[in-house]
Amino acid sequence: MPNWLIEEVVVLAIFGAVLVTVIRQLGAHLRARAQLTQENAFRTLGERSVATQEATQRSLAEISVRMAKIERVLQEVE
C-alpha cells in the first residue's frame, strides 16, 4: 500500500472527526440559544401574568369599596 494512500486516509479521518465535532458543537449552541429564547418567553409571560393579577386585585378592591358605599346608601334609604 503506497504511503500517500495511508496519509490520505489519516487526513480524511482527522478531517471527518473535526467536522463531526464542529457540527455537534454548532447543534449544541443552537439548542442552547433556543432554550434561552424559550426561557425568556416564559419569564415575560410570568411577568405579564403577575401584572395582570395585580391589576385585577386592584379593580376588585375598588369594586368592594363601591359596593360598601352602595350598601350604606341602601341601608340609609330603608
Coordinates of N, CA and C in Angstrom, one line a residue:
M1 N 0.9 -1.2 0.0 CA 0.0 0.0 0.0 C 0.9 1.2 0.0
P2 N 0.6 2.2 -0.9 CA 1.5 3.3 -1.0 C 1.3 4.3 0.2
N3 N 2.4 5.0 0.5 CA 2.4 5.9 1.7 C 1.4 7.0 1.5
W4 N 1.3 7.5 0.3 CA 0.4 8.6 0.1 C -1.1 8.2 0.4
L5 N -1.4 7.0 0.1 CA -2.8 6.5 0.4 C -3.0 6.4 1.9
I6 N -2.1 6.0 2.7 CA -2.2 5.9 4.1 C -2.3 7.4 4.7
E7 N -1.5 8.3 4.1 CA -1.6 9.7 4.6 C -3.0 10.3 4.3
E8 N -3.5 10.0 3.1 CA -4.8 10.5 2.7 C -5.9 9.9 3.6
V9 N -5.8 8.7 4.0 CA -6.8 8.1 4.8 C -6.7 8.7 6.2
V10 N -5.5 8.9 6.7 CA -5.4 9.5 8.0 C -5.9 11.0 8.0
V11 N -5.6 11.7 7.0 CA -6.0 13.1 6.9 C -7.6 13.1 6.8
L12 N -8.1 12.3 6.0 CA -9.6 12.2 5.9 C -10.3 11.8 7.2
A13 N -9.7 10.9 7.9 CA -10.2 10.5 9.2 C -10.2 11.7 10.2
I14 N -9.0 12.4 10.2 CA -8.9 13.6 11.1 C -9.9 14.7 10.7
F15 N -10.0 14.9 9.4 CA -10.9 15.9 8.9 C -12.4 15.5 9.2
G16 N -12.7 14.3 9.1 CA -14.1 13.8 9.4 C -14.3 14.0 10.9
A17 N -13.4 13.7 11.8 CA -13.5 13.9 13.2 C -13.7 15.3 13.6
V18 N -13.0 16.2 13.0 CA -13.1 17.6 13.2 C -14.5 18.1 12.7
L19 N -14.9 17.7 11.6 CA -16.2 18.1 11.0 C -17.3 17.6 11.9
V20 N -17.3 16.4 12.4 CA -18.3 15.9 13.3 C -18.3 16.7 14.6
T21 N -17.2 17.0 15.1 CA -17.1 17.8 16.3 C -17.7 19.2 16.1
V22 N -17.4 19.8 15.0 CA -17.9 21.2 14.7 C -19.4 21.1 14.6
I23 N -19.9 20.1 13.9 CA -21.4 20.0 13.7 C -22.1 19.8 15.0
R24 N -21.5 18.9 15.9 CA -22.1 18.7 17.2 C -22.1 19.9 18.1
Q25 N -21.0 20.7 18.0 CA -20.9 21.9 18.8 C -21.9 23.0 18.3
L26 N -22.0 23.1 17.0 CA -23.0 24.0 16.4 C -24.4 23.6 16.8
G27 N -24.7 22.4 16.8 CA -26.0 21.9 17.3 C -26.3 22.2 18.7
A28 N -25.3 22.0 19.6 CA -25.4 22.3 21.0 C -25.6 23.8 21.2
H29 N -24.9 24.6 20.4 CA -25.1 26.1 20.5 C -26.5 26.5 20.1
L30 N -27.0 25.9 19.0 CA -28.3 26.3 18.6 C -29.4 25.8 19.6
R31 N -29.2 24.7 20.2 CA -30.2 24.2 21.2 C -30.2 25.1 22.4
A32 N -29.0 25.5 22.8 CA -28.9 26.4 24.0 C -29.5 27.7 23.7
R33 N -29.3 28.3 22.5 CA -29.9 29.5 22.2 C -31.4 29.4 22.1
A34 N -32.0 28.3 21.6 CA -33.4 28.1 21.5 C -34.0 28.0 22.9
Q35 N -33.3 27.3 23.8 CA -33.7 27.1 25.2 C -33.7 28.5 25.9
L36 N -32.7 29.3 25.7 CA -32.7 30.6 26.3 C -33.8 31.5 25.8
T37 N -34.1 31.4 24.5 CA -35.2 32.2 24.0 C -36.6 31.7 24.6
Q38 N -36.7 30.4 24.8 CA -37.9 29.9 25.4 C -38.1 30.3 26.8
E39 N -37.0 30.3 27.6 CA -37.0 30.7 29.0 C -37.3 32.2 29.1
N40 N -36.8 33.0 28.2 CA -37.1 34.4 28.2 C -38.6 34.6 27.9
A41 N -39.1 33.9 27.0 CA -40.6 34.0 26.7 C -41.4 33.6 27.9
F42 N -41.0 32.5 28.6 CA -41.8 32.1 29.8 C -41.7 33.2 30.9
R43 N -40.5 33.8 31.0 CA -40.3 34.8 32.1 C -41.2 36.0 31.8
T44 N -41.2 36.4 30.5 CA -42.1 37.5 30.1 C -43.5 37.2 30.3
L45 N -43.9 36.0 30.0 CA -45.3 35.6 30.2 C -45.6 35.6 31.7
G46 N -44.7 35.2 32.6 CA -44.9 35.2 34.0 C -45.1 36.6 34.5
E47 N -44.2 37.5 34.1 CA -44.3 38.9 34.5 C -45.6 39.5 34.1
R48 N -46.0 39.3 32.9 CA -47.3 39.8 32.4 C -48.5 39.2 33.2
S49 N -48.4 38.0 33.6 CA -49.4 37.3 34.4 C -49.5 38.0 35.8
V50 N -48.4 38.2 36.4 CA -48.3 38.8 37.7 C -48.9 40.3 37.6
A51 N -48.5 41.0 36.6 CA -49.1 42.4 36.4 C -50.6 42.4 36.2
T52 N -51.1 41.4 35.5 CA -52.5 41.3 35.2 C -53.2 41.0 36.5
Q53 N -52.7 40.0 37.3 CA -53.3 39.6 38.5 C -53.3 40.8 39.5
E54 N -52.2 41.6 39.6 CA -52.2 42.7 40.5 C -53.3 43.8 40.1
A55 N -53.4 44.0 38.8 CA -54.4 44.9 38.3 C -55.8 44.4 38.6
T56 N -56.0 43.1 38.5 CA -57.3 42.6 38.8 C -57.6 42.7 40.3
Q57 N -56.6 42.5 41.1 CA -56.8 42.7 42.6 C -57.2 44.1 42.9
R58 N -56.5 45.1 42.2 CA -56.8 46.5 42.5 C -58.3 46.8 42.1
S59 N -58.7 46.3 40.9 CA -60.0 46.5 40.4 C -61.1 45.9 41.4
L60 N -60.8 44.7 41.9 CA -61.7 44.1 42.9 C -61.8 44.9 44.2
A61 N -60.7 45.4 44.6 CA -60.7 46.3 45.8 C -61.5 47.5 45.6
E62 N -61.4 48.1 44.4 CA -62.2 49.3 44.1 C -63.7 48.9 44.1
I63 N -64.0 47.8 43.5 CA -65.4 47.3 43.4 C -65.9 47.1 44.8
S64 N -65.1 46.5 45.7 CA -65.5 46.2 47.0 C -65.9 47.5 47.8
V65 N -65.0 48.6 47.6 CA -65.3 49.9 48.2 C -66.6 50.4 47.7
R66 N -66.8 50.4 46.4 CA -68.1 50.9 45.8 C -69.3 50.1 46.3
M67 N -69.2 48.8 46.4 CA -70.3 48.0 46.9 C -70.6 48.4 48.4
A68 N -69.6 48.6 49.2 CA -69.8 49.0 50.6 C -70.5 50.3 50.6
K69 N -70.2 51.3 49.8 CA -70.9 52.6 49.7 C -72.3 52.4 49.3
I70 N -72.5 51.6 48.3 CA -73.9 51.3 47.8 C -74.7 50.7 49.0
E71 N -74.2 49.7 49.7 CA -74.9 49.1 50.8 C -75.2 50.1 51.9
R72 N -74.3 51.0 52.2 CA -74.6 52.0 53.2 C -75.8 52.9 52.7
V73 N -75.7 53.3 51.5 CA -76.8 54.2 50.9 C -78.1 53.4 51.0
L74 N -78.1 52.2 50.6 CA -79.4 51.4 50.6 C -79.9 51.2 52.1
Q75 N -79.0 51.0 53.0 CA -79.4 50.9 54.4 C -80.0 52.2 54.9
E76 N -79.4 53.3 54.5 CA -80.0 54.6 54.9 C -81.3 54.9 54.3
V77 N -81.5 54.4 53.1 CA -82.8 54.6 52.4 C -83.9 53.8 53.1
E78 N -83.6 52.6 53.6 CA -84.6 51.8 54.3 C -85.0 52.4 55.5

